[in-house]
CSV table of C-alpha atoms in Angstrom, one decimal:
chain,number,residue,atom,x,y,z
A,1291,UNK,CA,15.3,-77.9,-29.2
A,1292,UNK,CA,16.6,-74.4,-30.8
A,1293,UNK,CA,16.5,-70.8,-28.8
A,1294,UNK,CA,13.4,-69.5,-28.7
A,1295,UNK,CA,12.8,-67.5,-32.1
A,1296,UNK,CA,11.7,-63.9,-32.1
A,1297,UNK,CA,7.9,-65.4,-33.4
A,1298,UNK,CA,7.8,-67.0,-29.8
A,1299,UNK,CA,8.3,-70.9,-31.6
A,1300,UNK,CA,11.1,-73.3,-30.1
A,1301,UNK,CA,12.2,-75.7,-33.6
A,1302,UNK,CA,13.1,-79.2,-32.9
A,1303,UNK,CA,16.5,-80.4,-34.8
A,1304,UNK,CA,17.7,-83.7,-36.0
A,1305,UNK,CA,21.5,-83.3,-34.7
A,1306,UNK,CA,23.2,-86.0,-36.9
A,1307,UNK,CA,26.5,-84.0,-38.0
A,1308,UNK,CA,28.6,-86.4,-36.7
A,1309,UNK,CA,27.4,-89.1,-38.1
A,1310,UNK,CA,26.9,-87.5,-41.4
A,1311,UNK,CA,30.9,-86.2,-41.4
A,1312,UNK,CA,31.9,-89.9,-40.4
A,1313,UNK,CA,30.1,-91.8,-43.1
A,1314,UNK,CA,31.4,-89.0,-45.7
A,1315,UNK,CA,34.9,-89.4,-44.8
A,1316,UNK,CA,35.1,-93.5,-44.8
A,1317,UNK,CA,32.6,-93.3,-47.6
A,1318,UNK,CA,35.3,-91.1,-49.7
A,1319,UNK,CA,38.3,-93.0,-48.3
A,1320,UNK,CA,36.7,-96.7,-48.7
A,1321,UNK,CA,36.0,-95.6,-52.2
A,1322,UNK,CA,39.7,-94.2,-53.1
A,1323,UNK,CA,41.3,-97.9,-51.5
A,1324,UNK,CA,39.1,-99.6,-53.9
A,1325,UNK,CA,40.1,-97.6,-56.8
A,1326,UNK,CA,36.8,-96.2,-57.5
A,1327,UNK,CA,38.0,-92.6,-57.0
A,1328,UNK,CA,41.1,-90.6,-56.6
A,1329,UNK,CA,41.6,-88.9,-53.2
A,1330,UNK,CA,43.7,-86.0,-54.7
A,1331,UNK,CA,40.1,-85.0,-57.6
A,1332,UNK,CA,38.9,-82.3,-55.5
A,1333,UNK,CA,42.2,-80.7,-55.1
A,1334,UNK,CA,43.1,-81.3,-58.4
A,1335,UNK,CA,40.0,-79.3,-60.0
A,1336,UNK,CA,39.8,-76.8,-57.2
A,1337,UNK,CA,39.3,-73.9,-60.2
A,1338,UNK,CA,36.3,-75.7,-61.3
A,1339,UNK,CA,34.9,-76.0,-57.8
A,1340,UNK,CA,35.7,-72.9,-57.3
A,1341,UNK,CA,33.5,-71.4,-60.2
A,1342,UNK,CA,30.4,-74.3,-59.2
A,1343,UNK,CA,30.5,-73.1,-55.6
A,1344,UNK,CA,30.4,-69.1,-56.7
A,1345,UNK,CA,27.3,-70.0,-59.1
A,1346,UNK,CA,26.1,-72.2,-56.4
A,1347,UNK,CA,25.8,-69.5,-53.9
A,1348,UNK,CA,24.7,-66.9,-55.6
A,1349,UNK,CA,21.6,-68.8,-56.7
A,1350,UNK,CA,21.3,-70.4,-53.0
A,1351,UNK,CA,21.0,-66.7,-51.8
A,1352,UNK,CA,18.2,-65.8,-54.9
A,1353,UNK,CA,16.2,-68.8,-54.2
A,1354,UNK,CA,16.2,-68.2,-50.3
A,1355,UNK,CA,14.3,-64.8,-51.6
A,1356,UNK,CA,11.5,-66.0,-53.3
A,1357,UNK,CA,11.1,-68.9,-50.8
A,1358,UNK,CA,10.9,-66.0,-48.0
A,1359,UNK,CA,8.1,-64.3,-50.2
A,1360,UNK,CA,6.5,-67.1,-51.6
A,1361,UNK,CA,6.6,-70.6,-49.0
A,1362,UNK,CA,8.0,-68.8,-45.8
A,1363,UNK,CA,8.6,-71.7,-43.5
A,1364,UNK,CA,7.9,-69.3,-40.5
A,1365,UNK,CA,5.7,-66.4,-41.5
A,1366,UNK,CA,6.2,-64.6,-38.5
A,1367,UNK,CA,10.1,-65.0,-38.5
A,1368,UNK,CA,10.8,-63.1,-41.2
A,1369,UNK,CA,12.4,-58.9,-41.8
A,1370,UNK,CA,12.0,-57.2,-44.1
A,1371,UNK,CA,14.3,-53.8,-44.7
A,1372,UNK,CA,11.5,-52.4,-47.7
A,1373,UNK,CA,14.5,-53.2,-50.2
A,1374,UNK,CA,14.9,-55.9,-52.3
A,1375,UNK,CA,18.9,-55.8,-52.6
A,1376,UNK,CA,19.0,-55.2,-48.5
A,1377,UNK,CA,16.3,-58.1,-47.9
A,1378,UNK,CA,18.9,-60.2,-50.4
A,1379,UNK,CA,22.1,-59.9,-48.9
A,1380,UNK,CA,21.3,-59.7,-45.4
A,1381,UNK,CA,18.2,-62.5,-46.1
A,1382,UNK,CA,14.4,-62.2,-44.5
A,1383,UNK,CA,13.7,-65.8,-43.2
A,1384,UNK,CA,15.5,-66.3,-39.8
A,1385,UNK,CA,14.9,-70.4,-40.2
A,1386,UNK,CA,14.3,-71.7,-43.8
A,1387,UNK,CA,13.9,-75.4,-44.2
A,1388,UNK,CA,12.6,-78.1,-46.7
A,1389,UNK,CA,10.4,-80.4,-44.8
A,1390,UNK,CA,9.8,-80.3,-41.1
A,1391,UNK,CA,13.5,-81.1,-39.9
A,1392,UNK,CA,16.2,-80.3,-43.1
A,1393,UNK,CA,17.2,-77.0,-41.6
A,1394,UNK,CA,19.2,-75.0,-44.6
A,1395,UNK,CA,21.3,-72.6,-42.0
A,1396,UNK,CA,22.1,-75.7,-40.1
A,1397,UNK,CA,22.8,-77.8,-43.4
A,1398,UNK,CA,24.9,-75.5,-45.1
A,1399,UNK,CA,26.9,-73.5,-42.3
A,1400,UNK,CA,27.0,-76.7,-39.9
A,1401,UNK,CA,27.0,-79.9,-42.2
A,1402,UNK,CA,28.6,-78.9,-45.7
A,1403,UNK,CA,31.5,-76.8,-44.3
A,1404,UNK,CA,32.5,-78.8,-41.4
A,1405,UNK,CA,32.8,-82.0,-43.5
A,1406,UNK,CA,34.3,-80.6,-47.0
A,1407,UNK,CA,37.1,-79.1,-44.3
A,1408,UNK,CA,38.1,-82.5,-44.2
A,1409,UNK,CA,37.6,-83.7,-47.7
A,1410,UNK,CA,39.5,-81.0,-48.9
A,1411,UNK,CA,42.3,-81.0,-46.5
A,1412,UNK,CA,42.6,-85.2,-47.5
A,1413,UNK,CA,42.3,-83.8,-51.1
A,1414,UNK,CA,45.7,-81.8,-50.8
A,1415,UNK,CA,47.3,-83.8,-49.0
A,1416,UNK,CA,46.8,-86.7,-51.8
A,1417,UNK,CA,47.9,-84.1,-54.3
A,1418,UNK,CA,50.7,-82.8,-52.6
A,1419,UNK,CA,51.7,-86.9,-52.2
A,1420,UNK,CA,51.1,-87.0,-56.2
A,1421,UNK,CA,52.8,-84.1,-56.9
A,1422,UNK,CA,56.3,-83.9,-54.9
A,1423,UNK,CA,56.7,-87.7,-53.9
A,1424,UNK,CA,56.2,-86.8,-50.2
A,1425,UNK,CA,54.0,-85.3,-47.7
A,1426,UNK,CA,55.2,-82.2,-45.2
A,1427,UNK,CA,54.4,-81.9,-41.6
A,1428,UNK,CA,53.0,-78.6,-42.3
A,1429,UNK,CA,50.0,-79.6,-44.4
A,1430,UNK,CA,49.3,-82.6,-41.6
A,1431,UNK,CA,49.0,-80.3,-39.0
A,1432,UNK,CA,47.2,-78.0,-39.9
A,1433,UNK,CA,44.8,-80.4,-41.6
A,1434,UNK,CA,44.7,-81.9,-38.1
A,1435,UNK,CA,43.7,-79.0,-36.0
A,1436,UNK,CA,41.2,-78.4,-38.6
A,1437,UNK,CA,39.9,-81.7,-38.3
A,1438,UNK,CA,39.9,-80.8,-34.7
A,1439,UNK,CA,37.6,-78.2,-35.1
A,1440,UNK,CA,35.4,-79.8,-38.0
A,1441,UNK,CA,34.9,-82.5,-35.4
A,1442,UNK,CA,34.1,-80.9,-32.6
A,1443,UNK,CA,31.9,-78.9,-33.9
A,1444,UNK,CA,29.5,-81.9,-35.0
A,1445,UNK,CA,30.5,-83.5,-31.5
A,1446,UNK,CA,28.8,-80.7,-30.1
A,1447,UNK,CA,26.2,-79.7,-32.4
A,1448,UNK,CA,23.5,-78.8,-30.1
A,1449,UNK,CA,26.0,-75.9,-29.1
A,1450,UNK,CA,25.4,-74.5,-32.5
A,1451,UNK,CA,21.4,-73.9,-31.8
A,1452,UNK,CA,22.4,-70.9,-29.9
A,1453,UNK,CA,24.8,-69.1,-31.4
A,1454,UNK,CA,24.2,-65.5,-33.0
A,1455,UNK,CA,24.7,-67.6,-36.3
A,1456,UNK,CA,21.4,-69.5,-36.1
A,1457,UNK,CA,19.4,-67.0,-33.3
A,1458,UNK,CA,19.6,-63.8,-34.8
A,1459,UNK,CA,21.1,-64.0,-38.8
A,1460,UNK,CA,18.3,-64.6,-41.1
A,1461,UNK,CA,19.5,-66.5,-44.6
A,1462,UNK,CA,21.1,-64.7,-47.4
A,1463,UNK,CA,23.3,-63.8,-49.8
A,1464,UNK,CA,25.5,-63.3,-46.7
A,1465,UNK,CA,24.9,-66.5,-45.8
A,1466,UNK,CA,25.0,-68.5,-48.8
A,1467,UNK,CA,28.2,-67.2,-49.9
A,1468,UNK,CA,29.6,-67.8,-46.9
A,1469,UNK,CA,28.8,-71.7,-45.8
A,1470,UNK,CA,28.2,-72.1,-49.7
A,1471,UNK,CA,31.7,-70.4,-50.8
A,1472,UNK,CA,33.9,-68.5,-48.3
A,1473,UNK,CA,33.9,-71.3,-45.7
A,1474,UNK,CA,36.0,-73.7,-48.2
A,1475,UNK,CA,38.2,-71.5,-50.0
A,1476,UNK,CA,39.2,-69.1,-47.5
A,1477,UNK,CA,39.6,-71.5,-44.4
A,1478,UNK,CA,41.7,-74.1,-46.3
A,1479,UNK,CA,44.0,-71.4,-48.0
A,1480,UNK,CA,46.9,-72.6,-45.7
A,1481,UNK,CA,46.3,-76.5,-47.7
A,1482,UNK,CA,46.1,-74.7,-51.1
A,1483,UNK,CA,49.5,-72.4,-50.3
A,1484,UNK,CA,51.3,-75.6,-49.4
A,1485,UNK,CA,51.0,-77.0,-51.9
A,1486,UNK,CA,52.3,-74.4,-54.6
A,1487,UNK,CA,55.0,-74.0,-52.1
A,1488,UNK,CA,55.4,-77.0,-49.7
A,1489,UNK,CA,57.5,-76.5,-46.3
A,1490,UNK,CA,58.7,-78.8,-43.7
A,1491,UNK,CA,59.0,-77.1,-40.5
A,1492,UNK,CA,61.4,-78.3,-38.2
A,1493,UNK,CA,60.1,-80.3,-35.2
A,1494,UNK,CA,60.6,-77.9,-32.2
A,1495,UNK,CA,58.3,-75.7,-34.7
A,1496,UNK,CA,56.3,-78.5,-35.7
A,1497,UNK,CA,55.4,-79.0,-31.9
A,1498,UNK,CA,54.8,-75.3,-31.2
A,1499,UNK,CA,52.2,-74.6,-33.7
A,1500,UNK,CA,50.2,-78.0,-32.4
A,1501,UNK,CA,50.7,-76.9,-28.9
A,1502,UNK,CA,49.6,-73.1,-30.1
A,1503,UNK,CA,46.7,-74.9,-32.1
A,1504,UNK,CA,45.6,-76.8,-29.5
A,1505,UNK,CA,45.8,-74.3,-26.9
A,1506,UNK,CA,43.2,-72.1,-28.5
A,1507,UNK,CA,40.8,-75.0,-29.2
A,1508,UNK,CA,41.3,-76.1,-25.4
A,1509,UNK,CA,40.2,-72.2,-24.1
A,1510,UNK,CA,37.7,-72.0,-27.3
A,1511,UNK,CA,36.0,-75.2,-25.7
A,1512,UNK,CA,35.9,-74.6,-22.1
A,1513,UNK,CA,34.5,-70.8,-23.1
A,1514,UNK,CA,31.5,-73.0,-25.5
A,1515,UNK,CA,31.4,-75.6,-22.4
A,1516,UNK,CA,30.3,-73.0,-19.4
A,1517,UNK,CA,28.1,-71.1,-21.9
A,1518,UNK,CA,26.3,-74.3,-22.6
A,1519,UNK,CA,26.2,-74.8,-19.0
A,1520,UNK,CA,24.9,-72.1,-18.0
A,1521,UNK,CA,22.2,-71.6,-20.1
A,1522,UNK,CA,21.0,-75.6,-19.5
A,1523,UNK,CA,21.2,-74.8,-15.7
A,1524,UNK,CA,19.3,-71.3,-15.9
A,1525,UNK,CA,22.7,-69.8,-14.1
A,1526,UNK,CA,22.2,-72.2,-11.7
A,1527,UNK,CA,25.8,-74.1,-11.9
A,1528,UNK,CA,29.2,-73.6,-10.6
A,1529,UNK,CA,32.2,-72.3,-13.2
A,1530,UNK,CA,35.8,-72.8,-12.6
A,1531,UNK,CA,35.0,-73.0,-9.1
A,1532,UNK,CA,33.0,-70.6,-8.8
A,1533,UNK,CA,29.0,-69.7,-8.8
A,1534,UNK,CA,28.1,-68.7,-12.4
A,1535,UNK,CA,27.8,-65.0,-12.9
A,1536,UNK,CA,25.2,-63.7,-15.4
A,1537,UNK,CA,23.5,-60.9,-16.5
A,1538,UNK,CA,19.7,-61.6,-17.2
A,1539,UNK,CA,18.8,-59.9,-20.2
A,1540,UNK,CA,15.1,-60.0,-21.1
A,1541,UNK,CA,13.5,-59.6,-24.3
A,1542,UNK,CA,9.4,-60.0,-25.8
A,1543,UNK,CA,8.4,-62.0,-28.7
A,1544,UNK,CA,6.0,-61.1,-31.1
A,1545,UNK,CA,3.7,-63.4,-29.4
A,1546,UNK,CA,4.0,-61.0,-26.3
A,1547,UNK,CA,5.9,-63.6,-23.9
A,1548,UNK,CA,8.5,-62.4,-21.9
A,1549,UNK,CA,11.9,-64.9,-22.7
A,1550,UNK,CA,14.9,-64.5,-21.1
A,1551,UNK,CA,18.6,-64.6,-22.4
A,1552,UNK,CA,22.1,-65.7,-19.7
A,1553,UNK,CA,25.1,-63.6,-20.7
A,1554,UNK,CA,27.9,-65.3,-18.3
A,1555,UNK,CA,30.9,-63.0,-17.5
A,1556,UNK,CA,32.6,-65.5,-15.3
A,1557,UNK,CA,35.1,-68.4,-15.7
A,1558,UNK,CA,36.9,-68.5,-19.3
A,1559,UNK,CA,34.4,-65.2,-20.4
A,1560,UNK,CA,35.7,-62.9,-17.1
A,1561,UNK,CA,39.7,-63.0,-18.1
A,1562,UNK,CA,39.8,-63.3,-21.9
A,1563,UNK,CA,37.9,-61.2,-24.3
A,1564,UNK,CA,35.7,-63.1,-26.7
A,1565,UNK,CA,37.0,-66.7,-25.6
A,1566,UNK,CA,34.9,-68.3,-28.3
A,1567,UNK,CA,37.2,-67.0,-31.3
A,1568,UNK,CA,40.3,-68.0,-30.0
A,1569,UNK,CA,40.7,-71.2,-32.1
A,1570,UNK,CA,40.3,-68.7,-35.0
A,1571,UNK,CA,43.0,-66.5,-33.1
A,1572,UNK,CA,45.3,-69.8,-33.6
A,1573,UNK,CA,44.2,-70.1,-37.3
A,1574,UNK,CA,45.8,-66.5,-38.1
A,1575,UNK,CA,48.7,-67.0,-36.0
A,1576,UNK,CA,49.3,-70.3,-37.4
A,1577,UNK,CA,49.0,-68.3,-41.0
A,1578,UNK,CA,51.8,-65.7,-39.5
A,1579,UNK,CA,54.1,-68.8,-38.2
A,1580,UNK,CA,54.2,-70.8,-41.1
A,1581,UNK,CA,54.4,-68.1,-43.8
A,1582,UNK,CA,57.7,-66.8,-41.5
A,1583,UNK,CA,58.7,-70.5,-42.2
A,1584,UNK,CA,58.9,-70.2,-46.2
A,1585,UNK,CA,60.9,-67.6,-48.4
A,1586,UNK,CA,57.2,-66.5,-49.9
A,1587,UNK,CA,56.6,-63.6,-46.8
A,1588,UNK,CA,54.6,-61.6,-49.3
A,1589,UNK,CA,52.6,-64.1,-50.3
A,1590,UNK,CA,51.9,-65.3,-46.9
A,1591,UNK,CA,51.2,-61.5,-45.9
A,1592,UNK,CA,48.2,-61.3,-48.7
A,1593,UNK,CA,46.6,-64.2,-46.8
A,1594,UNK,CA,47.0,-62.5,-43.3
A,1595,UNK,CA,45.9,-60.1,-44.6
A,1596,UNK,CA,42.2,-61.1,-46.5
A,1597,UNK,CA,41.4,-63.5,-43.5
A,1598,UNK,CA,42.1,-60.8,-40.8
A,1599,UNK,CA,38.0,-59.3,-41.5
A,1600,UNK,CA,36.4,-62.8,-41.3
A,1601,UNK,CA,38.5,-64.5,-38.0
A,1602,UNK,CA,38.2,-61.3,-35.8
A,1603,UNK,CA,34.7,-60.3,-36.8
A,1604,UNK,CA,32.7,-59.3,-33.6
């Protein structure tokens, strides 16, 4: 079961992610063994999937429109701005779906992105394989720590329910062009740049940036763990030995019921600041690290640089 919405309803889920990103990836690799496919044709055609997931998005964000006007899923869940290019970008159904259970926030955001991480990182690693004869310990690790993430976050869907992403963003253009588009371009660029300009990194540096990686998605879990707690116990439930600290903010639906929201600021959220983007704290630094590594600085810069809005949005 989801948050409550502001309508007052409670949506059930069907939380199969990581099932769904485990069938996919032996699916795609069972296939390339027999010869059906070749594990490097995403990476290879990445201009044309580029180009499909740009028209893709933009007519996932019109279509969420005239669904929100015309077969709302939720009628009461819905804003409206009173202009059509506002209502478009920042979307007017909170929870669209097809059906009773094929959520399109949760498909696209949750499902899509989290498994084409993984396709695509096996993509350019197969190229990179095809292309040079070899395979660096640069693109395996940080195809691993993304992997680490992609899984994790499917491990843990249920988390998802209750994060500002799926409480409190409605779908639209916003949306769509991010799980549809910005989600698999922008978070693999480190797998595209390695391959135009492949780097080994020496193995004191190899084992830095996994510890560094790991270390973030370590504090980014235990953060996402006592939140989860938390809120399952009612504040009820002791964090890093401690009693859980909360603030008890309240709010009123539009059915006039009183609901109540847990804001912890103890454990993991009392000594670091925003705890749950720390893994994407390790994703720019591990940007920074490996672009000192290679004789391209500028070009590693441009990257820093475009990602910096996205990781460290509040």
């Amino acid at each position: 079961m989801g948050q409550p919405t502001p309508a007052g309803e409670r949506l059930s889920y069907r939380l199969n992610g990581f099932k769904c990103w485990l069938v996919s990836v032996l699916t795609i690799l069972l296939l390339w063994a027999a010869g059906v496919i070749d594990l490097h044709f995403i990476a290879l055609n990445w201009g044309d999937f580029l180009s499909a997931s740009t028209y893709y998005a933009w007519t996932l964000a019109i279509l969420a429109v005239f669904k929100a006007h015309l077969a709302p899923s939720h009628l009461m869940d819905r804003k409206f701005s009173g202009n059509l290019f506002t209502d478009m970008y920042n979307g007017i159904e909170l929870h669209p779906r097809i059906g009773e259970y094929w959520d399109v926030k949760l498909f696209h955001n949750g499902h899509c992105a989290m498994t084409g991480w993984t396709l695509i990182d096996l993509s350019f690693i197969a190229l990179q394989y095809q292309k040079y004869g070899f395979i660096t310990n640069s693109i395996v690790i940080v195809s691993l720590l993304r992997a680490l993430v992609s899984v994790d976050f499917l491990w843990n869907e249920d988390w998802y329910l209750r994060s500002i992403d799926i409480c409190e963003e409605p779908f639209g253009f916003y949306f769509a062009f991010g799980s549809g588009f910005f989600l698999h371009f922008m978070y693999t660029l480190q797998s595209q740049y390695l391959i135009q300009y492949p780097v080994s990194v020496s193995p004191g540096t190899a084992f830095f940036l996994l510890l560094l990686g790991g270390t973030g998605y370590v504090i980014y879990y235990l953060a996402s763990d006592q939140k989860n707690t938390v809120r399952k116990t009612g504040g009820d439930c002791v964090v890093a030995g401690e009693r859980a600290k909360c603030i008890k903010a309240q709010f009123v639906t539009k059915d006039g019921v009183i609901q109540e929201n847990l804001l912890i600021y103890s454990g993991m959220s009392a000594n670091l600041p925003l705890p749950g983007y720390d893994h994407d704290f390790g994703y720019l630094i591990r940007i920074r690290i490996m672009g000192n590594c290679s004789s391209s600085k500028l070009r590693w810069r441009s990257v820093d640089d475009s990602s910096n809005g996205r990781c460290l949005r509040v």
